[in-house]
PDB file of C-alpha atoms and ligand atoms in Angstrom:
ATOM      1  CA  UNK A   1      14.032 -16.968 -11.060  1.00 59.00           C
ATOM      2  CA  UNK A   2      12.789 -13.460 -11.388  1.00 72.00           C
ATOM      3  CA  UNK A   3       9.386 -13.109 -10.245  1.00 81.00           C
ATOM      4  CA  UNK A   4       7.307 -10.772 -12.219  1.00 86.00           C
ATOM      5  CA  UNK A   5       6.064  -7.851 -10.090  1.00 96.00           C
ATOM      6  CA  UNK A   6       2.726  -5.801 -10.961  1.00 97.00           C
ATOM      7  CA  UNK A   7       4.375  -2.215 -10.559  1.00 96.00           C
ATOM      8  CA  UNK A   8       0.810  -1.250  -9.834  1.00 96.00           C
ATOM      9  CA  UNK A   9       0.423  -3.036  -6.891  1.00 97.00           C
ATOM     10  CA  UNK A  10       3.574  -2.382  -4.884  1.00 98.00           C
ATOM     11  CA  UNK A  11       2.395  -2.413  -1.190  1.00 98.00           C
ATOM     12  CA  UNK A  12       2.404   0.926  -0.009  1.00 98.00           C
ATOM     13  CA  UNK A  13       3.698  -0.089   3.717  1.00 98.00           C
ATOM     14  CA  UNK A  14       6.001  -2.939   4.028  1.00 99.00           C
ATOM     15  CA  UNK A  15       7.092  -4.655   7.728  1.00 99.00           C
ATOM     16  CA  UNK A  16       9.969  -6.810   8.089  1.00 99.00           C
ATOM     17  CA  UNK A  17      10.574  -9.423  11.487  1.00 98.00           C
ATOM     18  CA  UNK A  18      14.285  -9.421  10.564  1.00 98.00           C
ATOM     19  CA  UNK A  19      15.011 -12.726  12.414  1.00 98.00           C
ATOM     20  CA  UNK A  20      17.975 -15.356  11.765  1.00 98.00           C
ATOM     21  CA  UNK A  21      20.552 -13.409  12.500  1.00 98.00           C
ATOM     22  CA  UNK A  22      22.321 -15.243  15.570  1.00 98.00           C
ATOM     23  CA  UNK A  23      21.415 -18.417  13.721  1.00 98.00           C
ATOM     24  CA  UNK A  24      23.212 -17.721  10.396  1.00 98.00           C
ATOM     25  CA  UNK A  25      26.443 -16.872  12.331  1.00 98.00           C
ATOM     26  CA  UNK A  26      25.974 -20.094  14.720  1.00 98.00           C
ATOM     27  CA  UNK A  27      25.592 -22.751  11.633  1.00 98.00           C
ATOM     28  CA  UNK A  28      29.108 -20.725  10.156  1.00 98.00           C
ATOM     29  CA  UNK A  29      30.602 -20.990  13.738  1.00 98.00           C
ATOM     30  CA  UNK A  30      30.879 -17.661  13.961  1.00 98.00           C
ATOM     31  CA  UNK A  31      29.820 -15.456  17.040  1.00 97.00           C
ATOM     32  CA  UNK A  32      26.134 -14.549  17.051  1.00 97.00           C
ATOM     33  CA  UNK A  33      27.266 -10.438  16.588  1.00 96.00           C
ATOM     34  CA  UNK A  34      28.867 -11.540  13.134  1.00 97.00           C
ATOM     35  CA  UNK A  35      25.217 -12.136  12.688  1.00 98.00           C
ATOM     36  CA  UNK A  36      23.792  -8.582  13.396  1.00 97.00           C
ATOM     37  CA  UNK A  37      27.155  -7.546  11.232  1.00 97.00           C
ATOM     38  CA  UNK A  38      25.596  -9.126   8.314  1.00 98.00           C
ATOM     39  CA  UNK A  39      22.307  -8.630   9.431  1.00 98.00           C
ATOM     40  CA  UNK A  40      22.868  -4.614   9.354  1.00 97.00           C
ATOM     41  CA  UNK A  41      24.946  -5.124   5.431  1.00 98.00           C
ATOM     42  CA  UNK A  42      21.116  -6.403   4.029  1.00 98.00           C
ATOM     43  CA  UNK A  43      19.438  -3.952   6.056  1.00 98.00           C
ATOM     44  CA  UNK A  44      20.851  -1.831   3.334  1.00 98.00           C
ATOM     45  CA  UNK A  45      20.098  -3.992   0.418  1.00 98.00           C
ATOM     46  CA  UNK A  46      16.903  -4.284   1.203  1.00 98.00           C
ATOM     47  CA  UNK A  47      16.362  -0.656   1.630  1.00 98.00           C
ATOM     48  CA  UNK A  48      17.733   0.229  -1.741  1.00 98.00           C
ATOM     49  CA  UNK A  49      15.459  -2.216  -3.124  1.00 98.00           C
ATOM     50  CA  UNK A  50      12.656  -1.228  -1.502  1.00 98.00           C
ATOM     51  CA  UNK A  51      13.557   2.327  -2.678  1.00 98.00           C
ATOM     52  CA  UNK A  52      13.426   1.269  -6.555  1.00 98.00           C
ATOM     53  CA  UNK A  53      10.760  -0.888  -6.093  1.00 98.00           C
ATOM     54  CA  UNK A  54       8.344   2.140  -5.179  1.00 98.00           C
ATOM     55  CA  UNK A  55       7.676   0.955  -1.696  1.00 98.00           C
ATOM     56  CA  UNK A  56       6.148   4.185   0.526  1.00 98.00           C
ATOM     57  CA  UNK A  57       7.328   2.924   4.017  1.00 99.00           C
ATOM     58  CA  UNK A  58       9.241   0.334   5.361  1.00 99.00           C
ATOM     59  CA  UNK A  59       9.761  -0.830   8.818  1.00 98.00           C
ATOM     60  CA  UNK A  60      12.180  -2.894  10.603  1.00 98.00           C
ATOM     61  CA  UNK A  61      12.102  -4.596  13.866  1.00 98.00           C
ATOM     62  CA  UNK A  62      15.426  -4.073  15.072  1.00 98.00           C
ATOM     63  CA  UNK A  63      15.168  -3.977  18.621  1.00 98.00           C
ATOM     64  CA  UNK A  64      12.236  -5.015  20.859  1.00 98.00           C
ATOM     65  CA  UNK A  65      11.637  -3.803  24.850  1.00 98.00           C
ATOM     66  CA  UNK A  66      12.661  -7.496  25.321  1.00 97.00           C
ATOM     67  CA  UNK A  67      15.631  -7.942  23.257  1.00 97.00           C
ATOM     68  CA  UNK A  68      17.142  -5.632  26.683  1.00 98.00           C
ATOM     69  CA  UNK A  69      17.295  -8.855  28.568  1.00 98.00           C
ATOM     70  CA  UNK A  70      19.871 -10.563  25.954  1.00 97.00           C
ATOM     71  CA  UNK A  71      23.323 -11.152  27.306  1.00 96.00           C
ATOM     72  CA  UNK A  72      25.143  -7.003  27.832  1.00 96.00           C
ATOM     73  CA  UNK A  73      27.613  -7.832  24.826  1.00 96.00           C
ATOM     74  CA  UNK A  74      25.028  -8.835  22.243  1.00 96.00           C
ATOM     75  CA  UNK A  75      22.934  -5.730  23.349  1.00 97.00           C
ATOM     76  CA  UNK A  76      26.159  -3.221  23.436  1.00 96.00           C
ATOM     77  CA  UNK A  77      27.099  -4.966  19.881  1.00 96.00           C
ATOM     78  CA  UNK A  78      23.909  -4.021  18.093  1.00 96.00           C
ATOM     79  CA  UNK A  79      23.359  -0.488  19.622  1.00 96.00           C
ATOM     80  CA  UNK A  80      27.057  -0.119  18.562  1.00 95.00           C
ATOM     81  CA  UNK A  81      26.360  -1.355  15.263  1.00 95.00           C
ATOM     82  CA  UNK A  82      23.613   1.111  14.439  1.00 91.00           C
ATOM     83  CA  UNK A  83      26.267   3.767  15.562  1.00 95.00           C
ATOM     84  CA  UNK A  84      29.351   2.579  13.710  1.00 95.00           C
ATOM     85  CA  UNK A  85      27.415   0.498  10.716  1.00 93.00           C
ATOM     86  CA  UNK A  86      24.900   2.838   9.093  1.00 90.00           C
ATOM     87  CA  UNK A  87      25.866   5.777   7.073  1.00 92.00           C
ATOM     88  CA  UNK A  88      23.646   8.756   6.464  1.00 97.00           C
ATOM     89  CA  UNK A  89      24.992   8.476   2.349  1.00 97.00           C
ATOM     90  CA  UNK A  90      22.349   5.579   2.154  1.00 97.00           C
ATOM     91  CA  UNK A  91      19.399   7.648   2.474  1.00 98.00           C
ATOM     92  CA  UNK A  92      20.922  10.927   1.074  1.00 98.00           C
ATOM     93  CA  UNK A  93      22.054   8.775  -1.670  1.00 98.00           C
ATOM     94  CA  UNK A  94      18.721   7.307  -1.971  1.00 98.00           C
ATOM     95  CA  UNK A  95      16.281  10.191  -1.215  1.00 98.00           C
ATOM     96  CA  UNK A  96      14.920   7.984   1.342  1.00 98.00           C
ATOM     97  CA  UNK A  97      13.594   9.962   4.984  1.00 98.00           C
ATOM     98  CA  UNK A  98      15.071   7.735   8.640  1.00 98.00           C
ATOM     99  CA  UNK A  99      12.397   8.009  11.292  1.00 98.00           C
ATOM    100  CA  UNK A 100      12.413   5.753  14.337  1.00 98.00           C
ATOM    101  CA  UNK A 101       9.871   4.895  16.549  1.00 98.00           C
ATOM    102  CA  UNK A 102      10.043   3.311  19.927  1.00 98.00           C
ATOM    103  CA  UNK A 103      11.285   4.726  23.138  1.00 98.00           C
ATOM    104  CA  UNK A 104      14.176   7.385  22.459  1.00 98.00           C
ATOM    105  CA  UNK A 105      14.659   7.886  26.496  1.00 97.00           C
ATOM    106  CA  UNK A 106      16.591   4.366  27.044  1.00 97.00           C
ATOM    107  CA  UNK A 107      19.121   4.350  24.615  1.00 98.00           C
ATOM    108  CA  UNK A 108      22.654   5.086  24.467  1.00 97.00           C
ATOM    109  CA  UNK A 109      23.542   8.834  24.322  1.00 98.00           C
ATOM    110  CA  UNK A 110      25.509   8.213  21.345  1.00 97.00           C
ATOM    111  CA  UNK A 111      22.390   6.290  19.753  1.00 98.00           C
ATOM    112  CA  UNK A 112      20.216   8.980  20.220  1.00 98.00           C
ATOM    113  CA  UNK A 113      22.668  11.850  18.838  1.00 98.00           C
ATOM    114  CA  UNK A 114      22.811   9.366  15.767  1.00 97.00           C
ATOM    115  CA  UNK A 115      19.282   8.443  15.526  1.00 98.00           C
ATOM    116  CA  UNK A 116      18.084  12.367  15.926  1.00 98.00           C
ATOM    117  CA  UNK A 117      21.050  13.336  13.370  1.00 98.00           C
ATOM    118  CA  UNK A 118      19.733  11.018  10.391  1.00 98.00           C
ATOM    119  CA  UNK A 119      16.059  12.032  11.225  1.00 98.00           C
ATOM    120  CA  UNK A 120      16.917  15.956  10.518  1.00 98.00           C
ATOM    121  CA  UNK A 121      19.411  15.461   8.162  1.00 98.00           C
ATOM    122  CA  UNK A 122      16.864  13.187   6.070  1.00 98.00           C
ATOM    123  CA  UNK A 123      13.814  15.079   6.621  1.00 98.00           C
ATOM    124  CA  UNK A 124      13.878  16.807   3.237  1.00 98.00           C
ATOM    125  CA  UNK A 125      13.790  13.538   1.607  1.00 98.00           C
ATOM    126  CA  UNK A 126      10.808  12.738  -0.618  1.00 98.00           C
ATOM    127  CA  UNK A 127      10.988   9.192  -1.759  1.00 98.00           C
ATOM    128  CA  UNK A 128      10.849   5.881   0.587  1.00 98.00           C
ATOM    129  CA  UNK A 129      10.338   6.394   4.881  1.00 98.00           C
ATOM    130  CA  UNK A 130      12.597   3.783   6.331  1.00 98.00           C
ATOM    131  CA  UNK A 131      11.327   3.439  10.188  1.00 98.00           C
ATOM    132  CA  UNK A 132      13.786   2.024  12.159  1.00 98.00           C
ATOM    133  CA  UNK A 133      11.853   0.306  15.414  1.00 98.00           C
ATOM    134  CA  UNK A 134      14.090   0.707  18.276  1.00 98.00           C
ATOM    135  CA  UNK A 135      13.440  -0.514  21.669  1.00 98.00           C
ATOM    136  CA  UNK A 136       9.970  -0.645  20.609  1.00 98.00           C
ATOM    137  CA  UNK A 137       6.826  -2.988  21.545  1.00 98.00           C
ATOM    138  CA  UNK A 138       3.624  -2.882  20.702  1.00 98.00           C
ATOM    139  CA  UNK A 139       2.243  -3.351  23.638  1.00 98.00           C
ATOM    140  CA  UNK A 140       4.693  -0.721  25.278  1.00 98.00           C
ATOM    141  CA  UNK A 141       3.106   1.369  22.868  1.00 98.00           C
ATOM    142  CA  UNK A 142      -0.546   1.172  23.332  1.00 98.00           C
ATOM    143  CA  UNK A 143      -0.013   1.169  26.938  1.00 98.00           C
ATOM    144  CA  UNK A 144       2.024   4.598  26.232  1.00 98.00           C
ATOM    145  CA  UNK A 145      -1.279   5.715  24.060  1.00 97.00           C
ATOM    146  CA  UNK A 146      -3.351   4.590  27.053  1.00 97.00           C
ATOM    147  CA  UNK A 147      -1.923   6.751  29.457  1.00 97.00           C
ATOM    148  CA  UNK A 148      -2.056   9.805  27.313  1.00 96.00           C
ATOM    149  CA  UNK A 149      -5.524   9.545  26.756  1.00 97.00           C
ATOM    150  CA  UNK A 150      -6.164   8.920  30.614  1.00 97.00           C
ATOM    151  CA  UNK A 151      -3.755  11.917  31.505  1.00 97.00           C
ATOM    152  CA  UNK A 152      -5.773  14.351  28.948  1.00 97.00           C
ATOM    153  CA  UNK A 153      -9.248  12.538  30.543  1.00 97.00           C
ATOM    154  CA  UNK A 154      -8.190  13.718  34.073  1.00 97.00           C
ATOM    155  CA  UNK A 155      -7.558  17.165  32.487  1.00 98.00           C
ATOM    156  CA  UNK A 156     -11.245  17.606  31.250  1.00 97.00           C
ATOM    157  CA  UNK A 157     -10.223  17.253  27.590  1.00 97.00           C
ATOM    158  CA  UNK A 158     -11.314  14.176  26.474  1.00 97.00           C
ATOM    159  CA  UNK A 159     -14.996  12.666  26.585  1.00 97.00           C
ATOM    160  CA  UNK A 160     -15.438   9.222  26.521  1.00 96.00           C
ATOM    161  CA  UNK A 161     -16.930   9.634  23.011  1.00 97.00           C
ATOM    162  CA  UNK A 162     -13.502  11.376  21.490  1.00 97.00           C
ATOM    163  CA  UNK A 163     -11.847   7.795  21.737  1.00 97.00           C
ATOM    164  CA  UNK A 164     -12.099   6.263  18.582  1.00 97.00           C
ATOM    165  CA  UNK A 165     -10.275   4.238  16.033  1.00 97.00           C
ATOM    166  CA  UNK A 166      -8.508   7.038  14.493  1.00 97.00           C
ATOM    167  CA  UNK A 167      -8.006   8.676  17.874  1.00 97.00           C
ATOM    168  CA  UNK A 168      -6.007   5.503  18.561  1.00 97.00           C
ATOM    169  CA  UNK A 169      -4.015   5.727  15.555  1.00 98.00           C
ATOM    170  CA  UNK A 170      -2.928   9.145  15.780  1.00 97.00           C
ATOM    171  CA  UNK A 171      -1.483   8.745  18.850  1.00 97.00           C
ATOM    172  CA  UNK A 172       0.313   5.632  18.537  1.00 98.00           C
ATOM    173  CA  UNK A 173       4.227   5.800  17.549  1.00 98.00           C
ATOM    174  CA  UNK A 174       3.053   5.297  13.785  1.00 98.00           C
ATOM    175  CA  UNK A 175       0.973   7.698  13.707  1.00 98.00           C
ATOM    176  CA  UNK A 176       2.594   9.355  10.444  1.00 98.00           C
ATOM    177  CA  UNK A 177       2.005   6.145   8.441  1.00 98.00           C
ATOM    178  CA  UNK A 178      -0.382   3.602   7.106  1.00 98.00           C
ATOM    179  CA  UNK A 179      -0.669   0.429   8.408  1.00 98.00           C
ATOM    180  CA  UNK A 180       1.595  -2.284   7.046  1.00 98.00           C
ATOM    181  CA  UNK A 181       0.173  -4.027   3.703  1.00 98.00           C
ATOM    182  CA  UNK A 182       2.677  -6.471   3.985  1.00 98.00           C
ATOM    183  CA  UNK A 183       4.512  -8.222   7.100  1.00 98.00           C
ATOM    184  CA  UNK A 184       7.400 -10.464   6.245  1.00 99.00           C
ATOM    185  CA  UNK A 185       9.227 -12.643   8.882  1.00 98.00           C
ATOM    186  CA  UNK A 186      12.017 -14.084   8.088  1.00 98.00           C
ATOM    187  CA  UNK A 187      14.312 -16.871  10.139  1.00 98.00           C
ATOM    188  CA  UNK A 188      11.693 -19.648  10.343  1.00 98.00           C
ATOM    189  CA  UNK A 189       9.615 -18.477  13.565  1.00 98.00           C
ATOM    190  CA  UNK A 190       5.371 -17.988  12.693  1.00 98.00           C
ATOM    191  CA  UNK A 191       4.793 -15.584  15.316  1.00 98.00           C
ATOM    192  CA  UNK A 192       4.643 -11.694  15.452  1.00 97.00           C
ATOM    193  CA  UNK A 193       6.793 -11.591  18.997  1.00 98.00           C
ATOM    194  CA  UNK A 194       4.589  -8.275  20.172  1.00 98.00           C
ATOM    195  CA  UNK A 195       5.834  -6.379  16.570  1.00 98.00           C
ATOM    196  CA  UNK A 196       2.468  -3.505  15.433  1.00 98.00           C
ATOM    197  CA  UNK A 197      -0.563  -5.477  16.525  1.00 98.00           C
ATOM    198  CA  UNK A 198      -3.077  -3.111  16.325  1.00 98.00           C
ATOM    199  CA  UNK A 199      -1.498  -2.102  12.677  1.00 98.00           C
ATOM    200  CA  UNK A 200      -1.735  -5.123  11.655  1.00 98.00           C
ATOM    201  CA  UNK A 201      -5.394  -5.996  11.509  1.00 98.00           C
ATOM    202  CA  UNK A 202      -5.476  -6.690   8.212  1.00 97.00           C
ATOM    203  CA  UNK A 203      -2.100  -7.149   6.918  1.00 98.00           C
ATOM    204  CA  UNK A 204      -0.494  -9.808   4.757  1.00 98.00           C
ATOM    205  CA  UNK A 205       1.423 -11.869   6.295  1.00 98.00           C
ATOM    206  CA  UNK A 206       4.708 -13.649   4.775  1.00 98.00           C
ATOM    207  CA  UNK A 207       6.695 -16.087   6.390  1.00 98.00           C
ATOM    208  CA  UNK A 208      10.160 -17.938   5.331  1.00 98.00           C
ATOM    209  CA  UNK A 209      12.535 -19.825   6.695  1.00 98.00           C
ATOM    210  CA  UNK A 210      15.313 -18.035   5.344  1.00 98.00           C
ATOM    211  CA  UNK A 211      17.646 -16.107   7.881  1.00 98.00           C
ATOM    212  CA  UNK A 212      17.516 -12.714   7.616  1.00 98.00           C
ATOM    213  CA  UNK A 213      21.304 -11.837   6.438  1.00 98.00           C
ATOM    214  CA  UNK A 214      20.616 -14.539   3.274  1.00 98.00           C
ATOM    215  CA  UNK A 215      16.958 -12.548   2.422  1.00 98.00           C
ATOM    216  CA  UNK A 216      18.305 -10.804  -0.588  1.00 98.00           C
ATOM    217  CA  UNK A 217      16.432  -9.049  -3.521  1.00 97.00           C
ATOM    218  CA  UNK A 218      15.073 -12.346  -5.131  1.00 96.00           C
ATOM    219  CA  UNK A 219      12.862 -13.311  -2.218  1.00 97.00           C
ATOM    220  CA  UNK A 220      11.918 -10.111  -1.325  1.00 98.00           C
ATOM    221  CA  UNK A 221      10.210 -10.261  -4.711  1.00 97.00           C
ATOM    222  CA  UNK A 222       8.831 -13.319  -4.482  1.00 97.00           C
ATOM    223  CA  UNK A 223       7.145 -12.507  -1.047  1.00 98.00           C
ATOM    224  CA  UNK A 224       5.537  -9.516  -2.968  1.00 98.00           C
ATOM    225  CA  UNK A 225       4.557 -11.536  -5.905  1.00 97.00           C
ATOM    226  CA  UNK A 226       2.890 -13.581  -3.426  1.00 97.00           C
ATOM    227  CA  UNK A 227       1.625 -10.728  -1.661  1.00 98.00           C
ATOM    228  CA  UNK A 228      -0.177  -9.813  -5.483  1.00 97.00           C
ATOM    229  CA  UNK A 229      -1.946 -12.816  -5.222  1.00 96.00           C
ATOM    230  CA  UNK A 230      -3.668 -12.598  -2.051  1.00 96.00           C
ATOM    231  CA  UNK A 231      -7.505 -10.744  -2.070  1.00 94.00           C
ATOM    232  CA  UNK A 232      -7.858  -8.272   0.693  1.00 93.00           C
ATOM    233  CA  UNK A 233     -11.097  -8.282   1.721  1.00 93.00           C
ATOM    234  CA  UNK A 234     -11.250  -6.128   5.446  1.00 94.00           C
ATOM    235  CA  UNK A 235     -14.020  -7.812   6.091  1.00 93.00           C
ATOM    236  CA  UNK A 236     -16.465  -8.330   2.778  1.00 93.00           C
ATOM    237  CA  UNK A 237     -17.334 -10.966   0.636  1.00 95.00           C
ATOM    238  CA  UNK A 238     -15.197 -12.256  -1.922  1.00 95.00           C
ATOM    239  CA  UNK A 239     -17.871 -11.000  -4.584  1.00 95.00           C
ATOM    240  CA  UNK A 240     -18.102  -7.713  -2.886  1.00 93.00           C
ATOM    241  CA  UNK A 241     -14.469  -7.223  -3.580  1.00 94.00           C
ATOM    242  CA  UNK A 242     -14.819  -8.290  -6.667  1.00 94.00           C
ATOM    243  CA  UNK A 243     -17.253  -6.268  -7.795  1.00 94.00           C
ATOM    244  CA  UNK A 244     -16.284  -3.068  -5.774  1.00 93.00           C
ATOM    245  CA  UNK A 245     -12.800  -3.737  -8.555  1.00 89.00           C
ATOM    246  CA  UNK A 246     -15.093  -3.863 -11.835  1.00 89.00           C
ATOM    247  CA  UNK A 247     -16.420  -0.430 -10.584  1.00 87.00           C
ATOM    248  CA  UNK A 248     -12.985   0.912  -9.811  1.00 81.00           C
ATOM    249  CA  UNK A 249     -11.312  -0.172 -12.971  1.00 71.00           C
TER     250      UNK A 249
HETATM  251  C1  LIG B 301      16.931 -11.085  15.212  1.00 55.43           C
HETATM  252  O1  LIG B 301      17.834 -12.114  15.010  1.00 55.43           O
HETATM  253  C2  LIG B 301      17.600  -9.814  15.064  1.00 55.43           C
HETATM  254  C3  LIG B 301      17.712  -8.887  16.051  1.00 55.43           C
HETATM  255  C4  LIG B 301      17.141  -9.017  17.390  1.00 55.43           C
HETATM  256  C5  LIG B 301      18.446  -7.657  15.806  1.00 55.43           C
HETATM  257  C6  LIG B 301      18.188  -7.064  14.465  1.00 55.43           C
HETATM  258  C7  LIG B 301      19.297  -6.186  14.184  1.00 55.43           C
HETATM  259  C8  LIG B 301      19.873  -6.027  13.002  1.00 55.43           C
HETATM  260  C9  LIG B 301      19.412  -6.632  11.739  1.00 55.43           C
HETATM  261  C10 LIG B 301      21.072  -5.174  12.915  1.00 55.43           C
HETATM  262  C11 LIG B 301      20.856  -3.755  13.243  1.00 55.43           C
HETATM  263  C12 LIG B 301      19.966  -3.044  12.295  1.00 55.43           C
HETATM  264  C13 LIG B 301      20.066  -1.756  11.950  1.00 55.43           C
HETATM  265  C14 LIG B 301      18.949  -1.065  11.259  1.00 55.43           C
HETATM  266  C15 LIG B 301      21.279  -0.982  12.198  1.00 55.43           C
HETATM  267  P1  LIG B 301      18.182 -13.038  16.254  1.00 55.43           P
HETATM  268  O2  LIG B 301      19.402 -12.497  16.895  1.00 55.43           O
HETATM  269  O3  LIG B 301      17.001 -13.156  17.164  1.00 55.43           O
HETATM  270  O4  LIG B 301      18.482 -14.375  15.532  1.00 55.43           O
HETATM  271  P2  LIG B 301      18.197 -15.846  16.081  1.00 55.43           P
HETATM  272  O5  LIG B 301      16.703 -15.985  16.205  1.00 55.43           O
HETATM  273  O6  LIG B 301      18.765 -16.700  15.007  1.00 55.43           O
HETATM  274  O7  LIG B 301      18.906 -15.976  17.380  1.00 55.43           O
END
């Protein structure tokens, strides 16, 4: 079924949990890196589609400060993956910019050298920002925003007063984005395993059971159509929204 999609409403930012993948490649008996292998193939899909749909930013969780202290092959196989799986014609092809965020420092050289290589080469791109998060946490992250702010305290350049909301935010790793609309997990779990906490205040939040290498174009859609049908309200009253709409439209 083809779920009709209000072009007008795209969200601007969507998240993705992209979980399942060692559990797709278990039920087929395969090894749990055939997983990733597939797991990387609908990274790619779900780009593209992202791309047409008119989506602004996109942001997957691929690899979490945690994720380290998974067994050496599984790590080596997805930082190898990234390296040997993902082609720079995808977002040239695409006009779609590669930014990452997390920590740079603890990767493999040859991660890096990729990782830095997409983010030049795509920086002239004008359409979709797909943010890859890479050894990234968000509480890694505010405590990295914490320090900075303590660092330029002790330095006499920051007052008390100077820390605010949007202080915050331009400091964290996302700083050149807006929070996520839209947060989709995928593989079954209803958590958000430490994954833009603070950007998530008021997101939507979509959860399925499907594994992440079977969550193709159709449900993408249909968590989006869903999406549609939520009210945001940050806070007001349902007639407050409502109103505040009549006025806009
Ligand atoms: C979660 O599934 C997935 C990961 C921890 C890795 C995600 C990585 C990819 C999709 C491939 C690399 C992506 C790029 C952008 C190159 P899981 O292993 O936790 O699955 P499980 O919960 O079934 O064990």
């Amino acid at each position: 079924m083809k779920y009709e999609l209000n072009k007008a409403q795209i969200p601007t930012h969507v998240a993705i949990i992209m979980d399942g993948n060692g559990r797709w490649a278990t039920q087929r008996g395969l090894p749990r890196t055939a997983g990733h292998v597939e797991g990387v193939a609908n990274v790619k899909h779900i780009t593209e589609v992202c791309s047409n749909l008119g989506v602004k930013y996109l942001t997957l969780y691929t690899f979490s400060t945690e994720n380290w202290n998974r067994p050496q092959d599984e790590v080596m196989a997805i930082m190898n993956l990234l390296v040997d799986n993902m082609d720079l014609s995808l977002f040239m092809d695409n006009n779609v910019r590669f930014r990452m965020i997390g920590g740079v420092e603890r990767l493999p050289e040859k991660v890096q050298e990729v990782v830095l290589d997409f983010e030049e080469k795509t920086a002239g791109n004008t359409g979709m920002t797909a943010v890859v998060a890479l050894n990234y946490s968000s509480r890694w992250e505010i405590t990295e925003t914490m320090k900075q702010a303590v660092k330029q305290a002790a330095e006499g350049q920051l007052k008390p007063e100077d820390i605010t909301e949007s202080y915050i935010c331009s400091h964290l790793q996302t700083h050149f984005m807006p929070d996520p609309d839209l947060l989709i997990r995928t593989g079954g779990e209803l958590r958000i395993s430490n994954y833009l906490l603070w950007q998530c205040a008021y997101s939507e939040f979509y959860f399925c059971d499907t594994y992440w290498p079977d969550f193709h174009e159709e449900e993408l859609y249909q968590a989006i159509a869903t999406y549609q049908q939520r009210q945001r309200r940050f806070g007001l009253t349902e007639a407050q929204v409502e109103n505040a709409n009549k006025t806009e439209n």
